[in-house]
Tab-separated table of N, CA and C and ligand atoms in Angstrom:
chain	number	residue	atom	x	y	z
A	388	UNK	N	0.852	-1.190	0.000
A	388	UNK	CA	0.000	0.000	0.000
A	388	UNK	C	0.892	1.245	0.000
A	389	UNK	N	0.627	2.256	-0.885
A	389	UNK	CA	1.293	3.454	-1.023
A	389	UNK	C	1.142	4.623	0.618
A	390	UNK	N	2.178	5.198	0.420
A	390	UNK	CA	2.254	5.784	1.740
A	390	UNK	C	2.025	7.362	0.901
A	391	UNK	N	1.330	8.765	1.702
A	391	UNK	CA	1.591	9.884	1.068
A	391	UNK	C	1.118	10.691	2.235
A	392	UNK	N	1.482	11.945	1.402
A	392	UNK	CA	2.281	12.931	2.592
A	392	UNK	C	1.188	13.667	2.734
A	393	UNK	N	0.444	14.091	4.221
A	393	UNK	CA	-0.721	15.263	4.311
A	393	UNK	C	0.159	16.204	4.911
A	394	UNK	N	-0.922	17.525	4.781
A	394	UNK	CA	-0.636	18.710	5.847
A	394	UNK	C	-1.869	19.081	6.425
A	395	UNK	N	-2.078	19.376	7.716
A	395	UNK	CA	-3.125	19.863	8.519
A	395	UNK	C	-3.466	21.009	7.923
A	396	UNK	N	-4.420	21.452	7.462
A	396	UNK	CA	-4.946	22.695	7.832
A	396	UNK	C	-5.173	23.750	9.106
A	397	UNK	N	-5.056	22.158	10.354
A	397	UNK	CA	-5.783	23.085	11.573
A	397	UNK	C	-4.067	23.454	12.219
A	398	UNK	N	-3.214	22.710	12.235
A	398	UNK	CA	-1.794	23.224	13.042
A	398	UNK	C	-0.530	23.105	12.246
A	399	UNK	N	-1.309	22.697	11.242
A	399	UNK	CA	0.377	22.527	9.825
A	399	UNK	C	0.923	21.364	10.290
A	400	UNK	N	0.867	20.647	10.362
A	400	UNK	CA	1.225	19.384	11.327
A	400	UNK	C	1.527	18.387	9.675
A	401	UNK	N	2.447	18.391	9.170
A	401	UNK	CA	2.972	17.236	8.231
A	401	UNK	C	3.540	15.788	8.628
A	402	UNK	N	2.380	15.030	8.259
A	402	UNK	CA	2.991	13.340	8.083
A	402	UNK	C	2.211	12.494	7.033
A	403	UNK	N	2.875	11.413	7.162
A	403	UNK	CA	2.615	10.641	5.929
A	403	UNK	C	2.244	9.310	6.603
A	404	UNK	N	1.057	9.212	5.969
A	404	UNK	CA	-0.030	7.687	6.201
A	404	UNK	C	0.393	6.905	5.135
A	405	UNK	N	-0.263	5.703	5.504
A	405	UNK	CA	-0.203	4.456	4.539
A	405	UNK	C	-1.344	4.089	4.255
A	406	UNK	N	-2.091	4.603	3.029
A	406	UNK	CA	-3.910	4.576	2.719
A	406	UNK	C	-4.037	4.300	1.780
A	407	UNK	N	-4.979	3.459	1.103
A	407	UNK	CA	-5.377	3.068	-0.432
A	407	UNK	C	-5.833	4.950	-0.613
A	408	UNK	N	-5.558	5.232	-1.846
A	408	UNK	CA	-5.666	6.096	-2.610
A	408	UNK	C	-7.367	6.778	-2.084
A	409	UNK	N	-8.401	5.594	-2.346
A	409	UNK	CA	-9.717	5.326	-2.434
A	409	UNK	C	-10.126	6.037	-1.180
A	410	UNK	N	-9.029	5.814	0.275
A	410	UNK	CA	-9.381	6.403	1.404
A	410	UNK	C	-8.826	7.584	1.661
A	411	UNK	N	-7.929	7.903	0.873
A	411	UNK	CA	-7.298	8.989	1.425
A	411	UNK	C	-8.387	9.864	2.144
A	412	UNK	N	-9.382	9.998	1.548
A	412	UNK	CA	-9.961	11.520	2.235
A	412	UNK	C	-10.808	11.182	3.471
A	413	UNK	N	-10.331	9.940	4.369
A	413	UNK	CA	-10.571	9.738	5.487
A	413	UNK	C	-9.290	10.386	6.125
A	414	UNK	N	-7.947	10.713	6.005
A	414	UNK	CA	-7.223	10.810	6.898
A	414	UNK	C	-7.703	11.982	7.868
A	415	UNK	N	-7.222	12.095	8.687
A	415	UNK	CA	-7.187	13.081	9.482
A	415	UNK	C	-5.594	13.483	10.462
A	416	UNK	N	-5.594	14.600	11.162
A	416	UNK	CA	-4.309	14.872	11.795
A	416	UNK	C	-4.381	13.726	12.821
A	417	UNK	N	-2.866	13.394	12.739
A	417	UNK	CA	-2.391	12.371	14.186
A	417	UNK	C	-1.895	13.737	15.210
A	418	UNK	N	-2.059	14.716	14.770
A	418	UNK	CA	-1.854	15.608	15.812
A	418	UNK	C	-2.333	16.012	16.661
A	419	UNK	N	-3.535	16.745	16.159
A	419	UNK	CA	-4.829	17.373	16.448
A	419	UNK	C	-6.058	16.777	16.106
A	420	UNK	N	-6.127	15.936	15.171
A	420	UNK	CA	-7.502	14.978	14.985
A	420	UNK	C	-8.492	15.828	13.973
A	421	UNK	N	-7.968	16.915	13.388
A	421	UNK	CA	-7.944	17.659	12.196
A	421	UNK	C	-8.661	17.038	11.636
A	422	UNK	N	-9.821	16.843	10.451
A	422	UNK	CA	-9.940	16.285	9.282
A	422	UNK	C	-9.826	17.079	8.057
A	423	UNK	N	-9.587	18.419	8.532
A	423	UNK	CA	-8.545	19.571	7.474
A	423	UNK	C	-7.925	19.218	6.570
A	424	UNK	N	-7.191	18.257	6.181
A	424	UNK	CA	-5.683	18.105	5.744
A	424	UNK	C	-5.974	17.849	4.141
A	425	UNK	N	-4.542	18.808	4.042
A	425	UNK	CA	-4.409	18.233	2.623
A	425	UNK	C	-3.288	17.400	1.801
A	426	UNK	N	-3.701	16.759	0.976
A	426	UNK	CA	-2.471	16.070	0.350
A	426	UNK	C	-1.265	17.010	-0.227
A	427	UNK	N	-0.039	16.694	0.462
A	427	UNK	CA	1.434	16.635	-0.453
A	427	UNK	C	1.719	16.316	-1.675
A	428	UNK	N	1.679	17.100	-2.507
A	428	UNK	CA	2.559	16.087	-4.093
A	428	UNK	C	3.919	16.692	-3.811
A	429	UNK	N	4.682	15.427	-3.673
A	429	UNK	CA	6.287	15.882	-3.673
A	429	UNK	C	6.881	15.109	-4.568
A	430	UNK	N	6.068	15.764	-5.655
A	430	UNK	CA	6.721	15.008	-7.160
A	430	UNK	C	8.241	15.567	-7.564
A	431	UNK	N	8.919	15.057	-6.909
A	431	UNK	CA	10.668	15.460	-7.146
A	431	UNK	C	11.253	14.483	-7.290
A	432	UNK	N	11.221	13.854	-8.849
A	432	UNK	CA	11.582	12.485	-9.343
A	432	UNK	C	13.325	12.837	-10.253
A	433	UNK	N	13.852	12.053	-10.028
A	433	UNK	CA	15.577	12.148	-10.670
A	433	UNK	C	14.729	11.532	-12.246
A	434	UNK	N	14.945	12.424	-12.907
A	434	UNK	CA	15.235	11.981	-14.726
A	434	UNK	C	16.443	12.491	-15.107
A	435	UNK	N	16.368	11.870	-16.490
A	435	UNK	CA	17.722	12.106	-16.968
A	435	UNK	C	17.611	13.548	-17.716
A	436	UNK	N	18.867	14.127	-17.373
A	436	UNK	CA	18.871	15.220	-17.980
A	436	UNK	C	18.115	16.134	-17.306
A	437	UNK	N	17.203	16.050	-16.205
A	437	UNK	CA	16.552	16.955	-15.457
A	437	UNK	C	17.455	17.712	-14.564
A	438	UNK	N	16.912	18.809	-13.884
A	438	UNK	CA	17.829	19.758	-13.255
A	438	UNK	C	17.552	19.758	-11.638
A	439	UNK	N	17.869	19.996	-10.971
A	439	UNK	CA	17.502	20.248	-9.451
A	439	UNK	C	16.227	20.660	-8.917
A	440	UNK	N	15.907	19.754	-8.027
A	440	UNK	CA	14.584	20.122	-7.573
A	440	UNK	C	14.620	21.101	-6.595
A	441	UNK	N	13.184	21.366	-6.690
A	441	UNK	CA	13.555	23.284	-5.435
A	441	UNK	C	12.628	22.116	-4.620
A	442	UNK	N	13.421	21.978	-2.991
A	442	UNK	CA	12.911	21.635	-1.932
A	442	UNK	C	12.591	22.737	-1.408
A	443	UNK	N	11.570	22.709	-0.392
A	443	UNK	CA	11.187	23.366	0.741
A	443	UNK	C	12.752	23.390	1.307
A	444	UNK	N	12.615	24.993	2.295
A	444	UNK	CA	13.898	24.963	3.402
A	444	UNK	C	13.457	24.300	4.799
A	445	UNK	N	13.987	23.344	4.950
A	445	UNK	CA	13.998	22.648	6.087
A	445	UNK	C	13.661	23.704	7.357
A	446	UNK	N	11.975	23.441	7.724
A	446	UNK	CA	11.780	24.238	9.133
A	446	UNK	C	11.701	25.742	8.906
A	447	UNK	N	11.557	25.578	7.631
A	447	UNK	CA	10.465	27.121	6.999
A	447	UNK	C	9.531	27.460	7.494
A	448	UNK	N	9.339	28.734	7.734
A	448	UNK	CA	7.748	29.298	8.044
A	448	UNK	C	7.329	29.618	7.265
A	449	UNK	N	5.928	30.558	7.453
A	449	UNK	CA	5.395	30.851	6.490
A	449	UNK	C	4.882	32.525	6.655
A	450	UNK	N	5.018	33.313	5.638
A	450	UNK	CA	5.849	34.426	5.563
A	450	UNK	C	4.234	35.132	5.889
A	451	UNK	N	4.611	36.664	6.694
A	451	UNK	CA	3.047	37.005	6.634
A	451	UNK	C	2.596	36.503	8.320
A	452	UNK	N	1.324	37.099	8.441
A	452	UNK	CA	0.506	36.577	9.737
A	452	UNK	C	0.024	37.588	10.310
B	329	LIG	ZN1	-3.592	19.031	12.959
């Protein structure tokens, strides 16, 4: 079973479940118990000839508030 990455809506709280596709939109936060969350695409696949992926900075905020 594929594993993929949520983010809370309610505390930003990022982790990654192991859910048939079909359920995903049962997850909820293991944090807060959220059912907020949204899916991660961290489509940053090595091809050939491709160039560097722009990661997030590790323990970024978020700009604004
Ligand atoms: Zn949460």
């Amino acid at each position: 079973m594929p594993t993929y990455d949520f983010r809370c809506r309610g505390c930003g709280h990022r982790f990654t479940v192991r859910v048939d596709i079909k359920d995903r939109h049962k997850v909820t936060c293991p944090s807060c118990g959220g059912k907020e969350v949204e899916q991660l695409f961290t489509g940053c696949t090595v091809r050939t000839g491709g160039g560097a992926c722009d990661l997030p900075s590790p323990g970024g905020g978020f700009a604004g508030g």
